Amino acid sequence: MKVAAIIPTAGTGERFGGAMPKPLADLHGKSVIARTLDVFERTAVVDRVILIAHADYADEYKAVVKAEGFKKVSAVVIGGATRSQSVRNGLRALDKDIDVVLVHDGVRPLVTSVMIEEGVALAVEMGAAVAAMPVKPTLKVVEPKTHVVRETLDRTLVWEIQTPQVFKREILDRAYADDSEATDDAALVERMGVAVRVFKGSYTNIKITTPDDLIVAEAFWRS
Ligand code: C5P
């Protein structure tokens, strides 16, 4: 069995602001993307890594891969206008021998080897598996125009979905076969009627979206 990780890191970072894209921001002495890639390099079950880069920063990302000596990164692929398009470009670059595909946001550097291993094992067994955690706050659906509360969700049924998201290759290939769009990979698989299982992510496995997230990630890194 061969496992490849697709790491979409081609977002424009509009919510992050600043001169530098968030994957190149510093997290305790190394870039965010170096921290993320390092976990995959050290996790034995992952054979290959495809890094998806924004065209403007592909050279910087390649320089990080070279400087850190990441041997599993087999390709740096240019991303698309949306996350779905970026992942689709990654799928096209997969070698024929890959059986299991893991997708992980490049801006989640606090992923662990345990999460990756658990996700791969569950996807091999079940076909599709995503990292998730029960939500802590009370969540309500609010009418977008009037700002009136429509309903309060039952918190015991609502989970925050993270990455890694892991799939048998054949399933993910089918999910991305047309031009469908979604904010994560599992949503496309769900639409096909395929059951997606959850496994334990972590409250520290945050997605670095705004500058505050970097402060939180730094605190988690130290702890
Ligand atoms: O936009 P969002 O926060 O959902 O991004 C999640 C991940 O997808 C990030 O690592 C981001 O760089 C990546 N992405 C991408 N191509 C895009 C948009 C987002 O690779 N066009």
PDB file of C-alpha atoms in Angstrom, residues 2 6 37 89 93 102 126-127 149 178 194-195 217:
ATOM      1  CA  LYS A   2       1.332   3.432  -0.965  1.00  0.00           C
ATOM      2  CA  ILE A   6      -1.528  16.385  -0.885  1.00  0.00           C
ATOM      3  CA  LEU A  37       6.077  19.196   6.045  1.00  0.00           C
ATOM      4  CA  ASN A  89      -4.306  19.832  -9.464  1.00  0.00           C
ATOM      5  CA  ALA A  93       0.076  14.913 -10.250  1.00  0.00           C
ATOM      6  CA  LEU A 102      -4.408  12.148   2.501  1.00  0.00           C
ATOM      7  CA  MET A 126     -13.714   2.396   5.791  1.00  0.00           C
ATOM      8  CA  GLY A 127     -12.818   4.316   2.605  1.00  0.00           C
ATOM      9  CA  VAL A 149     -31.564  33.545  15.260  1.00  0.00           C
ATOM     10  CA  ASP A 178     -16.052  17.128 -12.155  1.00  0.00           C
ATOM     11  CA  VAL A 194     -20.125   7.633   0.633  1.00  0.00           C
ATOM     12  CA  ALA A 195     -19.957   7.402   4.447  1.00  0.00           C
ATOM     13  CA  ALA A 217      -0.081  28.297  17.418  1.00  0.00           C
TER      14      ALA A 217
END
